[in-house]
Amino acid sequence: MKGPAVYPGTFDPITNGHIDLIHRTLRIFDRVIVAIAPSLRKAPFFTAEERLEMAREATRGMRGVQVETFDGLLVAYVRRMRGVAVIRGLRAVSDFEFELQMALMNRRLDHAVETVFMMPSEEYTFLTSSIVKEVASVGGSVKGLVPPAVERHLKARYGKKTRP
Amino acid sequence: MKGPAVYPGTFDPITNGHIDLIHRTLRIFDRVIVAIAPSLRKAPFFTAEERLEMAREATRGMRGVQVETFDGLLVAYVRRMRGVAVIRGLRAVSDFEFELQMALMNRRLDHAVETVFMMPSEEYTFLTSSIVKEVASVGGSVKGLVPPAVERHLKARYGKKTRP
Amino acid sequence: MKGPAVYPGTFDPITNGHIDLIHRTLRIFDRVIVAIAPSLRKAPFFTAEERLEMAREATRGMRGVQVETFDGLLVAYVRRMRGVAVIRGLRAVSDFEFELQMALMNRRLDHAVETVFMMPSEEYTFLTSSIVKEVASVGGSVKGLVPPAVERHLKARYGKKTRP
Amino acid sequence: MKGPAVYPGTFDPITNGHIDLIHRTLRIFDRVIVAIAPSLRKAPFFTAEERLEMAREATRGMRGVQVETFDGLLVAYVRRMRGVAVIRGLRAVSDFEFELQMALMNRRLDHAVETVFMMPSEEYTFLTSSIVKEVASVGGSVKGLVPPAVERHLKARYGKKTRP
Amino acid sequence: MKGPAVYPGTFDPITNGHIDLIHRTLRIFDRVIVAIAPSLRKAPFFTAEERLEMAREATRGMRGVQVETFDGLLVAYVRRMRGVAVIRGLRAVSDFEFELQMALMNRRLDHAVETVFMMPSEEYTFLTSSIVKEVASVGGSVKGLVPPAVERHLKARYGKKTRP
Amino acid sequence: MKGPAVYPGTFDPITNGHIDLIHRTLRIFDRVIVAIAPSLRKAPFFTAEERLEMAREATRGMRGVQVETFDGLLVAYVRRMRGVAVIRGLRAVSDFEFELQMALMNRRLDHAVETVFMMPSEEYTFLTSSIVKEVASVGGSVKGLVPPAVERHLKARYGKKTRP
């Protein structure tokens, strides 16, 4: 293998769809770095530290996975980590267009950075971090949609409002 | 008929496109419940009470229509009302993808809840609550786009800024 | 119930995605008519008779389902059958646009015909009659993708070419 | 020529993709008015004055180009300027749908206003004002993506945070 | 005006959506050339001569409109006619992508040829030459969808099969 | 490296967009197998032998590239070649949906086959084998769009019709 893959995102929080994609990436790459961006403009729900902690707990025991936070330009980070590819998941057309724009921008910023797109299992087609928070916020169960660590964090945050 | 249809949304405010869809739903279902979500995360322009009042006034005299607010999970509400279907309007591809994600999520949360999509009249293809507010905010006329009750509320809010 | 739903298509051949959609339709409508169009312009792989036979066998024992062939205008057929809605499945954006065009055309031809879109189970997102024929034509197994009657017909047609 | 084209937008800030589109518009129209909307709801990054100044500097010396700010309804502004067409750039499907909705709304508000869509050079397919700000905010170079005046303004704003 | 607009297509047959677009083009350009491509690969339903005749009859009396057939490269034809723009209608996302690819290809073949996209009236959103033929082929009425000359030609072709 | 990537397609004919994608694949994988499908249903313009010959000539001297034809199921071929990923290029939304359907179908047929999507250079966004043939058929130059070997083959086929 020529170098690790870098899987960047906000991971606010990490879902089972992300985990599925990491497993798929490991079929092709020996190592994958899950790279958590601060994404302050999006006003994330969880702090970068919480997101890091949840992602690390969720990937514990997966060989070849490393979870980090980064800031600054993604392409600079990838170069620093000697990454050979940026991994992005594709589910829907709207994802697709934004992802293509970002990938072209990254290519423009650094021609050596190649983006590869992978497809999560179809049972996760509908699954986004936003929908998870939406469901949790109105008291719905997110069991099976997120790793146990995330379930716990969501409960801690929304617990008071939850109803049976 | 096996039970009512539930037509959920923010209705901020209800437009003639929504009214058109309610009429179409009544061709198939004996009863439709217009279910107004608080949608606090979207920071709605009108309060839930105002939205309820406008929707009730706009549907007054339509047989089989009931307007309510609800909170919590949509699927729990549908089950409580013994609804057999969730109604959603489709206009554009971007609607479509988000709607499919939500419908799949709702199906996952409660397998008994079926979402059916209907199409407003093509003269309302471009009509969204956001565009109505955008036009009203810069002093444009929204006559024919929204029910009279909504026109009145928009004028009350934006009236001072309106110019000839 | 105000009248039956009509589910038109080429059904060349009927797949488990179609069957799934029929089950979902029956949650809302008491009766559904599966209406097989000759679709001669598409040069179908199976004759209308074969498609009818496969669809009947696949829906045998499902209460409220009737399978017929029709020709001429869909809206005329729906009117003749006193149908209250046309059912169409939506999976992908490309489906969606074509379906919307057809639905608007049908509405233009007969204002009383309402089209209702439903969503198959996500495990059938990828499943089309074309892909089934593609896979069968190169000797792949279509078990679980189509009803047993269709599997048999496909084997009869492609059997000679199949390899282990 | 029957009248000027009006090219409205937020231009927060103007990019080389916008400049490219202005050049293309000038092949067809003798005059183009770049019309900067306040867009207060979008909470723009630069003030209307800064955006005006940058757009004027970037188009200095281009024959037939006039840069203005406007408020109120776009269609009212176009009529006041005796414009014959509204120019919009199309890059991606998501652009396309929103643009079509706006164009239909504008047509509804004033039947005389025709919207014309043009395509920037493919090297700018990925280029949006948002992506430019995103890159600048994490210290990336936007040379070649924006006019020099914009580069300067971005540096002034983000300069402290930039790293080598 | 710098030169005529060229509106190319197969026009098999010309519809009221095309006529609507020609009217809109004339608001911006003094002259428009409707340029009928032979499109032999598409195996058109009407001959080029029939298509020319129907388009000429449908645009008779419209000032500034010229109808021609052409073959060879569109960009070479545009240059020969001293055209300043190629006009294309946009209705749906699927149109959009194909149109963008063709426009980029034409730009690559001749940098001086600019494509501009316009939007037909929303009442023609669903209207394509294919759908018109589909409806006529099963005996449906296409009144109001196509000019009278086309209605006559379709009847002559499909007349025998039509039923009340 | 865990195994080769397989890049399947009709390659009718191979274009510079395909060549660009092969170069990008080689940044990630040590070996890539260009796998030409007979695609008889598409009635290809060039025979499988011609397509093989053109692709081999176009990739001569590229380390790690192997060009083959295959028939039968793609997933069976990938398994036979011990491939770890199927490579597909993404340019447009319409590509995207079809590609996702095929990728899900292949995953269903063999869970070990992962599909990876990559993006050609934006200068090839518009470039498809169909558009190349379209241009060549009306006498346009395809220089810079296809490798020299393909240019030669296209000239041989269309040469008689070409005009200056």
PDB file of C-alpha atoms in Angstrom, chain B residues 21-32 62-65 118, chain C residues 2:
ATOM      1  CA  LEU B  21     -52.290  19.213  -2.137  1.00  0.00           C
ATOM      2  CA  ILE B  22     -54.936  18.899   0.577  1.00  0.00           C
ATOM      3  CA  HIS B  23     -57.662  18.955  -2.089  1.00  0.00           C
ATOM      4  CA  ARG B  24     -55.867  16.220  -4.010  1.00  0.00           C
ATOM      5  CA  THR B  25     -55.428  14.114  -0.876  1.00  0.00           C
ATOM      6  CA  LEU B  26     -59.171  14.309  -0.257  1.00  0.00           C
ATOM      7  CA  ARG B  27     -59.815  12.596  -3.571  1.00  0.00           C
ATOM      8  CA  ILE B  28     -58.184   9.503  -2.137  1.00  0.00           C
ATOM      9  CA  PHE B  29     -58.651   9.717   1.616  1.00  0.00           C
ATOM     10  CA  ASP B  30     -61.849  10.521   3.509  1.00  0.00           C
ATOM     11  CA  ARG B  31     -59.946  12.462   6.128  1.00  0.00           C
ATOM     12  CA  VAL B  32     -56.682  14.355   6.250  1.00  0.00           C
ATOM     13  CA  MET B  62     -63.149  21.804   3.546  1.00  0.00           C
ATOM     14  CA  ARG B  63     -64.897  18.579   4.565  1.00  0.00           C
ATOM     15  CA  GLY B  64     -62.671  15.990   6.205  1.00  0.00           C
ATOM     16  CA  VAL B  65     -59.796  18.333   7.065  1.00  0.00           C
ATOM     17  CA  MET B 118     -48.303  13.608  -4.303  1.00  0.00           C
TER      18      MET B 118
ATOM     19  CA  LYS C   2     -63.464   5.350  -2.820  1.00  0.00           C
TER      20      LYS C   2
END
